[in-house]
Each structure stands twice: as structure tokens, then as C-alpha cells.
Amino acid sequence: MNIVACVKQVPDTEAAIKVKPDGSGIEEAGIKWVMNPYDEFGVEEALKLKEKFGGDVTIVSVGPARALETIRTALAMGADKGIHINDPALEGADAYNIAAALAAAIKGIPHDIIFCGQRAIDDDAGQVGSVLAEFLGIPQVTFVTKLDVEGASIKVIRPIEGAQLLIQSSLPCVVTAQKGLNEPRYASLPGIMKAKKKPVDVKDAAGLGVTVAPKAKIAKTLPPPARPPGKIICGEEPAEKARELAKLLREEAKVI
Amino acid sequence: MAKGVWIVAEQRYGAYRKISFELVSAARKLADQLGEEVGAILLGSGIEGIAGELGKYGADKVYVADNALFEPYTTDAHAAAIAKLVKEQNPSILLLGASAQGKDLSSRLVGKLATGMATDCVDLKIADGKLISIRPMYAGKCNGEIVVSAFPQMASLRPNVFPAVEKPKTAEVVKFDPGLDPGQLKTKVLEVQKDTSGKVDLTEANVIVSGGRGMKGPEGYGILEELADVLGATVGASRAAVDAGWRPQKDQVGQTGKVVSPNLYIACGISGAIQHLAGMGSSKYIVAINKDPDAPIFARADYGIVDDLFKVVPELTKEVKKLLA
Ligand SMILES: Cc1cc2nc3c(=O)[nH]c(=O)nc-3n(C[C@H](O)[C@H](O)[C@H](O)COP(=O)(O)OP(=O)(O)OC[C@H]3O[C@@H](n4cnc5c(N)ncnc54)[C@H](O)[C@@H]3O)c2cc1C
Ligand SMILES: Nc1ncnc2c1ncn2[C@@H]1O[C@H](COP(=O)(O)O)[C@@H](O)[C@H]1O
């Protein structure tokens, strides 16, 4: 089974995000970069399938030079090889163009299952997996929390509001990973040593035959809207505070 | 030229999801500013009878395709049918819900229609005839204003944020041929395992009572369930509580859980880590009950009580019961 896992390098979830004064984006200085947490679930699932069925796991990432570290992290977890798409024209590109680049790279290699995260925690867009599936002309199953391979198809669990769906899909297929799918492993020390020698192909848009044509842009980045200062409810006893809170929710906020 | 503000309505087995009305209302507002019409797309099986209901919120036209292959929802069937109609009719704006179905469908449509989309928006405006979509990014640490240069300009709307406002019209119902080829359908829903709790899903709830590590164990949630019952609320949890196995994964609110937007979010024994705030920061009112006065959740809360939640919550349940009696 040949598996591809798409990984994006994103700011660590704890990173303080500062908006540039002119609203043109965020300050990158001082940010610690990590693998998108949802992509960790994808890489882990890919490795599990490889352990079960054999085959190769290829990591693909679009990003600047630093994204190589994230590819190496996935290789250290146990993936076999990487494709690093590095092109300034793709920096901060929209889902359509990122997916076009990923698709061009993936078309050139065997692929039965392609993992993406359900969303990247920087742009929080949740689009690339599905757009990639469209470019490849294959089905998608998104927000997957369980996956089983059965012959030439997969069965997955996808939670929706108030229910879980058991969905069958033919292969090849794009699967977007949701928390609950597995517990991602940590890279071991020998894994990290081995990863240094694993092959990573570096490509740019032209090399992939892709022309970048923006469809969407972030016209302005703004600090989050300020919330009015809150009220700490004072009182002697828990019961007194509870009474005051109930009253405020009813009379001031009018939410109960 | 692209014209019209369109939405994709969402229904299950003939019953609209609330987001459908929120979408029509948001579209009506934009359409009025642009002087254009509101179009809605409704797909399902045996749903023609409910098509006109969207007029109540201001839809001018409802495009309906009725086909057994549309129920239950699959990406393949819905995306193909919608892309075909949208390419023919060329609306300028296309809005979907950022619901489980809407997220799956809208992102596929971005590919099929070769356009761009702003995901999970909390506000929309029009400037110089273009849609500007406002959405939290980086887990709500900043907001982005997104402009789509292709057509249709797509946006998915966070459930529970845009009010559903009645603006009655007689909607014209237009049947269309979805041109479905069963051979194209590569996925199939084998089973729908319904959640038997009877509670509204967190993403659609108006009131959420949420508990974290401060609940001490699974049994601690009993007092939250009682408060939730009185408020008609759904119970949520922090990741600490989910990872400890106290609550199921589907209850997790936050960056790696659900993004929720209730009118009222009551956080009990939750410290307010940035990843938790990412999931509930757009709630209209936030209440924090925590014994640590320095817990970061208080910086986000509209109302805070510094005390032992095991003493406060049962009292709150009593007080709310009295008020609602
Ligand atoms: C990549 C990543 C993703 C994450 N995603 C999420 C996510 O989606 N959702 C999420 O919630 N977290 C997420 N986290 C975890 C997050 O960082 C915190 O660890 C977590 O939110 C803490 O949960 P908590 O507030 O319940 O526990 P704690 O931080 O331990 O807080 C417990 C609180 O309970 C209070 N307390 C204790 N006893 C009482 C009492 N008797 N009465 C009143 N108050 C009491 C304490 O004062 C304390 O403030 C993520 C972390 C990472 C790294
Ligand atoms: N630059 C990128 N390189 C590789 N994969 C990506 C990239 N951007 C997005 N993806 C994949 O698509 C998923 C969803 O991303 P997004 O649509 O940006 O939220 C991510 O979790 C990744 O798996």
C-alpha cells in the first residue's frame, strides 16, 4: 500500500501571534514552528497502515526552507521519503493553489491513500484535502476518526452533528484526519538519526508544471475584536454568588 | 456577469438544519446591499414540499433537485450537482454552513468551481461590490479579512453566529436536473449511528455547560448535567477531561475539538488555555467558575465566580430553576 501524508508547518499552538502594524500579516519573528497537529494524526495512520500492509509512506509539504524540518520530523517518525515544494509564489497561497502543487507532486508517485489534516491550525481553512481530491479526481472522506482497509476500499467513521457515519470509499482516496483517529508516536532518537539520510526531493512550481494563480487573499489581518471587560461576582457564600449570576444572566445578558 | 447571492441549504431527512435559515438571512442582507436576488440550492430526497419555506427568511428562488441518491449526504453526489448548477447560473456569491456537512461540501466545491473561500466566517460585508469575509485565524488570535477574486466568491458561515431573521417572501421554486450518474459515486454511507442522548450538538447549542480537569473525575459531571438540563444546554469538556477518558471525544471544545458559538458558555473548572479559547472564544456570553482567581479564563469571561465549583454549580442550578419556574 502506497501512502502519502501531506504535512504543513505551522506556528506552535502556544505561539503568541502578533499582527503587523500595517495589517499585512503576522510577525514571524520568534515563532516556534511545528507540524500541524492534525497532520500528525495523518502521518501516524500512514505509518500504521505501512506496518500492516507494507509499502511506502511519502511526506509532501509546501513551504519555505524551514518546512524541511517538519518533513524530517515525519521521516523520523518512520516515513520513507519526502517531497518539499518550495516556491516563493506559493508562500501563503490559497487552498486552490496549494492543492494544485500537491496534486502535481502526488500524481507522479503511486498513491492508494492520501492523508491530510482536517485543517491547518494557522489559516484554519480546512480546504486543501478536498481540493486536492478534486484535482486528483478521487473521492474524499473528511474528519475521519477511524479507518479500516477492506480489500480495495476503506471504511471510515466520520462524526457529524448528533451522529456518526460509517462510510465506505473506493481507493485511491483522500482522508482528512480528526483527533481521535490515533495517538501520534514521537520520533525516537535512532529515528531522528535515520531521517537525516532519507531522501527529500525539492521542487518548485515550474518544475511541477504548475502556474500559481491566486483565487483568494487575506486582504487584511487584524487583532481579534476586543471583548468588554468582565465582571467578577462578589459575595460571601457560593449560594449568594450563584443567585447574583443567575440574575445577571437573566436580566442583563438576557441569555436564560 | 456573475450575479446573485446564493446559499446551499442543509437538511436531513426532510428537516432543515438551523444553519439553512442563518444562511438565507445572511444572504438576504448582502443581496439587499447589492440589489441582487437570493438563490438557495436544496438537495434531498422527498424534499420538494419544504423548498418554499426558505422564502420566510428572504429567499427569492429555491433551486430544488429531488433524488434518492442525495440522502444520506455524500460529497460526490452533492458536489457534482451543485457545481453543475452554479456553473450554469453563475452566482456572484455562494455561502454554505461551516457545519460537518458544509465544511466537507464547500471545500470540494472550491476545487470543482476553481475559486476561493473564506472558512468559518463570523461576519460578512460588501465593499465596492465585493464580498469581504471576516474570520478568526490562528485559533482566534487574530482576524482575517478575506477577498476572493474568482467567482463565485465563497464563504462558509460559523453556525449560531448569523441571526436567522424572518423576512417573508414568496420564493419561486425551480426544479433542476442534477445530472447524476450513479457510476460517479465513489463513497457510500453504510450506516448512520445516531447519538441517543437527545441533546443538541455542541456546534448548534445555544447554551453550553462545559467542564474541565477541575471536575475531578467522570462522576463530577453529574452536577453539570443537572445544570444543563435546567438550561436546556449541552455539556462540553476541555481536552484535559477528554484525554483523561472522563468524556467522549465528541464533547471536546477547542483547537483540536469543536468550534462552538453559543449564546452562553459556562466554563467550570477550566483554566482557559489558548487551545480551549480557540474553540469557544466567539461565544456571545462567557461565564467562568474557577477557584483560581488568576486562571486565564477570567480574562475572557463576561461573568466570573471565584469559588469551588462543587459548591457554586448546584446552587446555580437551584437559582436558575427558580427563575425559570
Ligand atoms: C496541540 C494542542 C491542542 C490542544 N487542543 C485543545 C482543545 O481542543 N481543547 C482544550 O480544551 N485543550 C486543548 N489543548 C490542551 C490545553 O493546552 C490545556 O492543557 C487544556 O485545555 C487544560 O484543560 P483544563 O482547563 O480542563 O485543565 P487545567 O488547565 O488543569 O485547569 C483546571 C482548572 O480547574 C480549576 N479547578 C480545579 N478544581 C476546582 C474546583 N473545585 N472548583 C473550581 N475550579 C477548580 C483550576 O483552578 C484550573 O484552573 C491542546 C493542547 C495542545 C498542545
Ligand atoms: N502548505 C502545505 N503543505 C502540505 N500540506 C498542506 C499545506 N497546506 C495544507 N496542507 C494539508 O491540508 C490540510 C488542511 O489545510 P488547510 O486547508 O490549510 O486548513 C493540512 O492539515 C495539511 O494536511
mmCIF file of N, CA and C in Angstrom, chain B residues 25 31 50 86 89 116-117 124 127 147 153 174 197 210 220 238 250 257 260 268 294 322:
data_model
loop_
_atom_site.group_PDB
_atom_site.id
_atom_site.type_symbol
_atom_site.label_atom_id
_atom_site.label_comp_id
_atom_site.label_asym_id
_atom_site.label_seq_id
_atom_site.Cartn_x
_atom_site.Cartn_y
_atom_site.Cartn_z
ATOM 1 N N SER B 25 -30.713 34.306 5.764
ATOM 2 C CA SER B 25 -30.773 35.655 6.345
ATOM 3 C C SER B 25 -29.515 36.446 6.026
ATOM 4 N N ALA B 31 -27.603 40.659 -0.318
ATOM 5 C CA ALA B 31 -28.305 40.875 -1.585
ATOM 6 C C ALA B 31 -28.989 42.240 -1.602
ATOM 7 N N ILE B 50 -40.710 21.176 1.143
ATOM 8 C CA ILE B 50 -40.186 22.144 2.119
ATOM 9 C C ILE B 50 -39.437 23.299 1.450
ATOM 10 N N VAL B 86 -24.307 25.725 -10.443
ATOM 11 C CA VAL B 86 -23.622 27.002 -10.215
ATOM 12 C C VAL B 86 -22.886 27.446 -11.479
ATOM 13 N N GLN B 89 -25.576 28.887 -13.759
ATOM 14 C CA GLN B 89 -26.296 30.086 -13.312
ATOM 15 C C GLN B 89 -25.377 31.235 -12.904
ATOM 16 N N GLY B 116 -12.067 30.552 -4.618
ATOM 17 C CA GLY B 116 -11.518 30.655 -3.277
ATOM 18 C C GLY B 116 -12.642 30.756 -2.266
ATOM 19 N N MET B 117 -12.305 30.510 -0.998
ATOM 20 C CA MET B 117 -13.341 30.539 0.030
ATOM 21 C C MET B 117 -12.751 31.012 1.347
ATOM 22 N N LEU B 124 -19.719 39.294 7.565
ATOM 23 C CA LEU B 124 -19.588 39.496 6.122
ATOM 24 C C LEU B 124 -19.923 40.942 5.827
ATOM 25 N N ALA B 127 -17.917 45.702 0.077
ATOM 26 C CA ALA B 127 -17.206 46.954 -0.205
ATOM 27 C C ALA B 127 -16.897 46.980 -1.690
ATOM 28 N N VAL B 147 -10.709 38.288 0.718
ATOM 29 C CA VAL B 147 -11.338 38.709 -0.535
ATOM 30 C C VAL B 147 -11.065 37.632 -1.584
ATOM 31 N N GLN B 153 -17.690 33.977 -5.234
ATOM 32 C CA GLN B 153 -16.944 34.286 -4.025
ATOM 33 C C GLN B 153 -17.561 33.437 -2.923
ATOM 34 N N VAL B 174 -37.744 26.327 -8.260
ATOM 35 C CA VAL B 174 -37.299 25.924 -9.591
ATOM 36 C C VAL B 174 -36.669 24.537 -9.495
ATOM 37 N N SER B 197 -28.364 10.564 22.957
ATOM 38 C CA SER B 197 -28.525 11.442 24.124
ATOM 39 C C SER B 197 -29.722 12.385 23.981
ATOM 40 N N SER B 210 -19.700 23.558 30.301
ATOM 41 C CA SER B 210 -18.513 22.792 29.975
ATOM 42 C C SER B 210 -17.681 22.574 31.217
ATOM 43 N N GLY B 220 -17.986 13.778 38.505
ATOM 44 C CA GLY B 220 -18.168 15.211 38.741
ATOM 45 C C GLY B 220 -19.148 15.843 37.770
ATOM 46 N N SER B 238 -13.166 20.115 28.303
ATOM 47 C CA SER B 238 -11.843 20.511 27.829
ATOM 48 C C SER B 238 -11.112 19.259 27.366
ATOM 49 N N LYS B 250 -16.248 13.496 21.229
ATOM 50 C CA LYS B 250 -17.178 14.422 20.567
ATOM 51 C C LYS B 250 -17.546 15.613 21.444
ATOM 52 N N GLY B 257 -10.707 20.190 18.971
ATOM 53 C CA GLY B 257 -12.056 19.688 19.218
ATOM 54 C C GLY B 257 -13.036 20.490 18.382
ATOM 55 N N VAL B 260 -17.305 26.191 18.839
ATOM 56 C CA VAL B 260 -18.703 26.410 19.215
ATOM 57 C C VAL B 260 -18.982 27.897 19.339
ATOM 58 N N CYS B 268 -16.599 25.507 33.669
ATOM 59 C CA CYS B 268 -16.432 25.129 35.074
ATOM 60 C C CYS B 268 -15.147 24.324 35.238
ATOM 61 N N ASP B 294 -6.505 33.692 39.284
ATOM 62 C CA ASP B 294 -5.584 34.042 38.199
ATOM 63 C C ASP B 294 -5.770 33.180 36.952
ATOM 64 N N LYS B 322 -35.456 28.337 39.895
ATOM 65 C CA LYS B 322 -36.398 29.301 40.490
ATOM 66 C C LYS B 322 -36.790 30.373 39.474
#
